[in-house]
Short mmCIF file of C-alpha atoms and ligand atoms in Angstrom, two decimals:
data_model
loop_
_atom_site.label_atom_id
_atom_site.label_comp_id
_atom_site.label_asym_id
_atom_site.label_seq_id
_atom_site.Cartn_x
_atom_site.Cartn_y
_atom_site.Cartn_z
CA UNK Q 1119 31.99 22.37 -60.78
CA UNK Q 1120 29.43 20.49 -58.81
CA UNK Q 1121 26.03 21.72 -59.74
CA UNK Q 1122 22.66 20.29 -57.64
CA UNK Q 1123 19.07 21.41 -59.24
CA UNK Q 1124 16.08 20.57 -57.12
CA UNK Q 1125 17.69 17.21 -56.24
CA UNK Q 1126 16.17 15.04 -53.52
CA UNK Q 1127 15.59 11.14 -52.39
CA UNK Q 1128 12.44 9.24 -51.41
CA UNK Q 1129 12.62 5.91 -50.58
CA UNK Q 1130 9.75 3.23 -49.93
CA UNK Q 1131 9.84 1.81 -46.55
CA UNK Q 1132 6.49 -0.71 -45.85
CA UNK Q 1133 3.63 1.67 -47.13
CA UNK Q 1134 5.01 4.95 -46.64
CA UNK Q 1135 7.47 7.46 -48.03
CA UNK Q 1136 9.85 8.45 -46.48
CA UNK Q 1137 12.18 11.92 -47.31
CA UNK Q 1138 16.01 11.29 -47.12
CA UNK Q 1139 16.82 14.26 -48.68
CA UNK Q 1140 14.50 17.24 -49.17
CA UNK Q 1141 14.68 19.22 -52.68
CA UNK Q 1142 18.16 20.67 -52.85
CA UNK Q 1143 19.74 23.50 -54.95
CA UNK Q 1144 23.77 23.18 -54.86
CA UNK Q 1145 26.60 25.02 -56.63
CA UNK Q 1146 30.42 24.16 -55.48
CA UNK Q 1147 32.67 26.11 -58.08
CA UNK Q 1148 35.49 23.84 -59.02
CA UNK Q 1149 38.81 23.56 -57.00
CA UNK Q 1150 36.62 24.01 -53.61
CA UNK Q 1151 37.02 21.86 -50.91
CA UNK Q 1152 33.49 21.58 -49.00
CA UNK Q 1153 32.67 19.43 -45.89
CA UNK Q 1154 29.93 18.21 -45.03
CA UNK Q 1155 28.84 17.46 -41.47
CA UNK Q 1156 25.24 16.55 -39.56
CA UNK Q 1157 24.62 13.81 -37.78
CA UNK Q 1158 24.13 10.33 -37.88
CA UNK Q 1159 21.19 9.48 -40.69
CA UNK Q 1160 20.79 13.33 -41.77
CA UNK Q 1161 21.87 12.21 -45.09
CA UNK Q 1162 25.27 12.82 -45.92
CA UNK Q 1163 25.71 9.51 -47.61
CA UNK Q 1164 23.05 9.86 -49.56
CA UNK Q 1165 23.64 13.17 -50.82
CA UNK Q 1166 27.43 11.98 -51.80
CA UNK Q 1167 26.56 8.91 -53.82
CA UNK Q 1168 23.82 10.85 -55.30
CA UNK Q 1169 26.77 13.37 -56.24
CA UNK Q 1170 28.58 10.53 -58.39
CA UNK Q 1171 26.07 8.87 -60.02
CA UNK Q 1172 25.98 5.82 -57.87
CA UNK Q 1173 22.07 6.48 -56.54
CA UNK Q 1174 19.42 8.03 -58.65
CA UNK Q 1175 17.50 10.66 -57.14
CA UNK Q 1176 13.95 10.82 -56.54
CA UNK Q 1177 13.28 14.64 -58.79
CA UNK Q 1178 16.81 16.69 -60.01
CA UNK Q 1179 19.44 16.87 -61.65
CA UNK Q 1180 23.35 16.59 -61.01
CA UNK Q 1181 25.93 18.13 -63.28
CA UNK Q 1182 29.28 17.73 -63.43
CA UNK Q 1183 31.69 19.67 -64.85
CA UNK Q 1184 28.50 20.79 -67.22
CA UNK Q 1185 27.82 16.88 -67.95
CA UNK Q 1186 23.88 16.08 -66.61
CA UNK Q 1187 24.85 12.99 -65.10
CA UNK Q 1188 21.35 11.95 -64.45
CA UNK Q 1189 20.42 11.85 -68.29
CA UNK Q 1190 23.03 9.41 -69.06
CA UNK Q 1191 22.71 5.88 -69.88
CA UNK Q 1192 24.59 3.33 -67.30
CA UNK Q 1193 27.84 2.55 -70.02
CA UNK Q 1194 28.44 6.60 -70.30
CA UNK Q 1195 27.45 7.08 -66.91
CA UNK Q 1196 30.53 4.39 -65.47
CA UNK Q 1197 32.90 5.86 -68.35
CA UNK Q 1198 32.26 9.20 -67.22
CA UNK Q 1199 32.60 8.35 -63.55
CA UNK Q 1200 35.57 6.49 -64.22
CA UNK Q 1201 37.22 9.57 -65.72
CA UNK Q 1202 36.10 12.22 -63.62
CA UNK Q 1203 34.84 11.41 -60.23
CA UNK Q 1204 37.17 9.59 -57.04
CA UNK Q 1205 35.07 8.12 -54.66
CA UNK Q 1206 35.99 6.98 -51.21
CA UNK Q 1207 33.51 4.95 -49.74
CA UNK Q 1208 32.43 4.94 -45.98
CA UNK Q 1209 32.63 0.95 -45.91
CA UNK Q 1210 35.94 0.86 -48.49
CA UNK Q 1211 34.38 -1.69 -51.41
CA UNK Q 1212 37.92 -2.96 -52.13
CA UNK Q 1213 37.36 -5.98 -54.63
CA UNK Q 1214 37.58 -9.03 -52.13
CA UNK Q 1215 39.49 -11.24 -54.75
CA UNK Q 1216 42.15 -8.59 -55.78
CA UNK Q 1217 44.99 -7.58 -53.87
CA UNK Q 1218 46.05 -4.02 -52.67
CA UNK Q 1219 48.21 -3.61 -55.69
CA UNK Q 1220 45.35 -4.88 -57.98
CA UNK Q 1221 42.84 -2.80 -55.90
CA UNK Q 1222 44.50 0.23 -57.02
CA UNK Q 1223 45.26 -0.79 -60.37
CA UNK Q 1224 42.20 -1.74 -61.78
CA UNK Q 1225 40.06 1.98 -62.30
CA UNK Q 1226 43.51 2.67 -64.27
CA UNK Q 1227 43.41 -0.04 -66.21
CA UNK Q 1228 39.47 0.41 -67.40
CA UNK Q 1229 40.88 3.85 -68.73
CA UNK Q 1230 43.83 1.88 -70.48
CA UNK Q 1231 46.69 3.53 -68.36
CA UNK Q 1232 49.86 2.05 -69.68
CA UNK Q 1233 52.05 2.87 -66.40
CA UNK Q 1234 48.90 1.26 -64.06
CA UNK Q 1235 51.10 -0.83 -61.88
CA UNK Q 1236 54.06 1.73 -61.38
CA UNK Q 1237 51.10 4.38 -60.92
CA UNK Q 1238 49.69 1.89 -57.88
CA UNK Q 1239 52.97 1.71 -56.52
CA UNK Q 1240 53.36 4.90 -56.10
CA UNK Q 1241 50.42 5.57 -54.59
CA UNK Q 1242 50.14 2.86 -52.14
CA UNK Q 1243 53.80 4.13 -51.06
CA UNK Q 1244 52.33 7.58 -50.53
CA UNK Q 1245 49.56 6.12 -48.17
CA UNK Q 1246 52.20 4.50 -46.22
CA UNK Q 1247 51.07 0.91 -47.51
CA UNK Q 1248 54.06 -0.50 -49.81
CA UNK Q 1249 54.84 -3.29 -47.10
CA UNK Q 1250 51.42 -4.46 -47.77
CA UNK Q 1251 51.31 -4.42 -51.98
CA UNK Q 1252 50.39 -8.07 -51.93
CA UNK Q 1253 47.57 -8.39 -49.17
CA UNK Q 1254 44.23 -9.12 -49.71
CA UNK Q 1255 41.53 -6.71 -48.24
CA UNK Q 1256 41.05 -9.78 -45.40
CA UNK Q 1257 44.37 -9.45 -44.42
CA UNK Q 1258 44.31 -5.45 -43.96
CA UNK Q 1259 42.59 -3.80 -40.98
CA UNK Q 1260 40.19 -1.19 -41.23
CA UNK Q 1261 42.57 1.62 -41.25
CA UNK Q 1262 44.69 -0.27 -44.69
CA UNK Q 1263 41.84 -0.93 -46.63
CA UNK Q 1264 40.72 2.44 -46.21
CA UNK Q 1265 43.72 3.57 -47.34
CA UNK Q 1266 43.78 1.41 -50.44
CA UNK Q 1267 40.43 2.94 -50.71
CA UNK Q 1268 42.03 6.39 -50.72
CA UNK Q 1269 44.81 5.10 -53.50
CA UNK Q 1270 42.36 3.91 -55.57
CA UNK Q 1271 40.43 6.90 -55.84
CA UNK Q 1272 43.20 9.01 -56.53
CA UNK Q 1273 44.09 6.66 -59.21
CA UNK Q 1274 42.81 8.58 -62.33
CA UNK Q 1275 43.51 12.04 -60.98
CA UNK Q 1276 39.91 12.68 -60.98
CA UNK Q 1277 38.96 16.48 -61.47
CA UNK Q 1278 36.47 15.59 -58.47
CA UNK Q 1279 36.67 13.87 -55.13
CA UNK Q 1280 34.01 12.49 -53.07
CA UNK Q 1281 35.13 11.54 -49.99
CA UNK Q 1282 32.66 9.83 -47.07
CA UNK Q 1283 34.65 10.46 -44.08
CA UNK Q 1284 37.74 9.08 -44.89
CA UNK Q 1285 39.51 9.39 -41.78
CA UNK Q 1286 36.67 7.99 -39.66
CA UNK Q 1287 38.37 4.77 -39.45
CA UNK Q 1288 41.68 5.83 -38.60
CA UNK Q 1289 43.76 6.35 -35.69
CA UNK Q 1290 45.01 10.68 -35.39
CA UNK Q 1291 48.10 9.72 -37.26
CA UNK Q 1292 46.97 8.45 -40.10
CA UNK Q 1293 43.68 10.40 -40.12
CA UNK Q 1294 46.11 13.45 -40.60
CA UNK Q 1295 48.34 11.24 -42.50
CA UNK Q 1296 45.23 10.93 -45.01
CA UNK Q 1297 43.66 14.59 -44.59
CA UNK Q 1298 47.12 16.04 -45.13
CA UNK Q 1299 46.88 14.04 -48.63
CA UNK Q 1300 43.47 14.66 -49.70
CA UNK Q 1301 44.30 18.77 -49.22
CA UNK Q 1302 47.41 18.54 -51.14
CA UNK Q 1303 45.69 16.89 -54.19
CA UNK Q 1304 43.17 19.62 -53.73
CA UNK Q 1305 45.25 22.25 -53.65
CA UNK Q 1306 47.93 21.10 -55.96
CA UNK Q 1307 46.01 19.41 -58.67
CA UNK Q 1308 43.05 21.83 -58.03
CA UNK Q 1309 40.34 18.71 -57.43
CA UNK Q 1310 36.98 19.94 -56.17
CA UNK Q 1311 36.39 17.79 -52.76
CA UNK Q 1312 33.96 16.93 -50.86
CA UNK Q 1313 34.29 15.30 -47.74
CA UNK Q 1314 31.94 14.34 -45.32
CA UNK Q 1315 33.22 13.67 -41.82
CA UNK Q 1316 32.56 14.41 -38.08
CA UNK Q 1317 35.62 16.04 -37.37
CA UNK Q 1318 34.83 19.51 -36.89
CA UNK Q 1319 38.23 20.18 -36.68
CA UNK Q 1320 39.04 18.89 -40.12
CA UNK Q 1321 36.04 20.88 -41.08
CA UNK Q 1322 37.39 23.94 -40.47
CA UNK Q 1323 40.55 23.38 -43.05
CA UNK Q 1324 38.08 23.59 -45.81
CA UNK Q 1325 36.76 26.11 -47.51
CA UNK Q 1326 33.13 25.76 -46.82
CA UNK Q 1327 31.04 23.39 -44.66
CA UNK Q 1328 27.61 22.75 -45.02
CA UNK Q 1329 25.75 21.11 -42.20
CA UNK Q 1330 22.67 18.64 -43.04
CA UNK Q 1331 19.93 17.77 -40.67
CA UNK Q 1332 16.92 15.76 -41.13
CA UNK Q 1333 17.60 15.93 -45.30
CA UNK Q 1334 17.69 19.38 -45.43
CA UNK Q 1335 20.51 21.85 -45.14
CA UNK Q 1336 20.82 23.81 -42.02
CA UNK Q 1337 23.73 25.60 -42.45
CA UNK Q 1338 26.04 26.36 -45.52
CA UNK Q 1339 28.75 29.16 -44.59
CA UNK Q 1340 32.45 29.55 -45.41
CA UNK Q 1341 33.85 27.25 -42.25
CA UNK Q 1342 35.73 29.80 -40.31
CA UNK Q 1343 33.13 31.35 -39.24
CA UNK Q 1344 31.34 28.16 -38.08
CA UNK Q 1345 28.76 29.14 -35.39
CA UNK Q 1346 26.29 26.78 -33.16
CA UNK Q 1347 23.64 25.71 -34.82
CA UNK Q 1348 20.05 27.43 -34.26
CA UNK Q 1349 18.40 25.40 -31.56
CA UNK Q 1350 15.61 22.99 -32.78
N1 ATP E 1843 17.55 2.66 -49.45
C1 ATP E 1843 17.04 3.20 -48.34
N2 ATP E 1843 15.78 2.91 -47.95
C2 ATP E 1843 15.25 3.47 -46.84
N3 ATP E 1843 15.91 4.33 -46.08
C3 ATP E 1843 17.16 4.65 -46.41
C4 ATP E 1843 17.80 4.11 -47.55
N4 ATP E 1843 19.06 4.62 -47.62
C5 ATP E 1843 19.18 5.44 -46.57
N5 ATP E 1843 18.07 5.47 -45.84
C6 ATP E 1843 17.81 6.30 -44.63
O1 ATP E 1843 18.09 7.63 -44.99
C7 ATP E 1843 18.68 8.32 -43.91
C8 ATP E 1843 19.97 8.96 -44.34
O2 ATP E 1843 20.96 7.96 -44.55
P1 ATP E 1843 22.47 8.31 -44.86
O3 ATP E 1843 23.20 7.03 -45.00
O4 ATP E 1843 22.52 9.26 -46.00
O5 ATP E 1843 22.90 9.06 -43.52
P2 ATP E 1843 24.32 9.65 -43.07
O6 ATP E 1843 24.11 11.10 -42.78
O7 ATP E 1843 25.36 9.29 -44.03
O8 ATP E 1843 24.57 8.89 -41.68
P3 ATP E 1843 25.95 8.34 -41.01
O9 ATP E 1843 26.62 9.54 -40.39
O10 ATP E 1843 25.45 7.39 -39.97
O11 ATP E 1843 26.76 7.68 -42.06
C9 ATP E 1843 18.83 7.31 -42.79
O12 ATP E 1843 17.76 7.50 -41.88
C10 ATP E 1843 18.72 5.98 -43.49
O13 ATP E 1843 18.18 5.01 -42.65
MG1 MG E 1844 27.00 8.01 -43.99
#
């Protein structure tokens, strides 16, 4: 369970303050797979990284599986995050130096996995990448290193899975390829997800989407029943 209390983000800019995300109160029961849409700048990266501990919001709280993320230190914060939360990135982050194989590897390793590497292999076979086990992220395009991306974060079989939109990159097949893969480890292991994409299409195969505009949320429904946005 995802839980959001009064959470929101300022940030400086020259002498003024300006609201990325307006106070927020969140609850996404465990096992549900939310998206998130809005447009461009609304704040949907913002609200995700907040999610996993990777920003640190302005006022709130975030609680995870009914850990206050926000109240710990940074070494139980990154053992914690390591344990529970997947995230996909909207620029990938692969480690430059490392290669696909090692990419995927490493978050399993931190935890001490014994079967790391035939765990990587595995994976990177089931994102269509096991011609490419040796490749630096230079030698991938876009669409492989976002789907080393999506390997690593399913690495640890994290109980959560933030997602910041993972297909965006991606040409249909592979988009699907990836979407298909994310909902199966939703549905099968029971991983709360959030993604946040554009695809209102994908959208509608989750369970709930919740539309932000301007840092605030504009619309939160279950996403069959997604209807045009008030006007203004
Ligand atoms: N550290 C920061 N300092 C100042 N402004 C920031 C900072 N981080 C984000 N912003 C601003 O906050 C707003 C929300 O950014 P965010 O990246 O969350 O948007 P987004 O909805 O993910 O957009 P996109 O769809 O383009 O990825 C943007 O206007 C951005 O310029
Ligand atoms: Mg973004």
């Amino acid at each position: 369970m995802i839980e959001l209390k009064e959470l929101s983000k300022q940030a400086i800019s020259g002498q003024s303050r300006l609201t990325i995300l307006h106070p927020l109160d969140l609850l996404i029961p465990a096992g549900q797979f939310v998206a998130i849409l809005g447009p461009s700048g609304s704040g949907k990266s913002t609200l995700l990284g907040l999610m996993a501990g990777l920003d640190t919001p302005t006022t709130g709280d975030v609680i995870l599986a009914g850990t206050s993320i926000t109240r710990l230190g940074e070494d139980a914060l990154a053992a914690f995050r390591s344990r529970t939360i997947g995230f996909i990135f909207q620029a990938f982050h692969l480690v430059p130096t490392a290669t696909a194989l090692e990419n995927v590897q490493i978050p399993m390793e931190i935890v001490g996995r014994r079967d790391a590497k035939r765990r990587a292999r595995d994976l990177l076979a089931a994102v269509g990448l096991s011609e490419r086990e040796h490749h630096y992220p230079s030698q991938l395009s876009g669409g492989e290193q976002q789907r080393v991306a999506i390997a690593r974060a399913f690495a640890n079989e994290p109980s959560i899975l933030l997602a910041d939109e993972p297909t965006g990159n991606l040409d249909y097949t592979n988009g699907m390829r990836i979407f298909e893969l994310l909902r199966q480890l939703n549905q099968e292991a029971g991983t709360t997800l959030v993604m946040v994409t554009h695809n209102e299409e994908l959208a509608r195969a989750a369970d709930r989407a919740i539309t932000l505009r301007d840092g605030r949320v504009v619309r939160d429904n279950p996403t069959l029943s997604i209807e045009p946005l008030p006007s203004g």
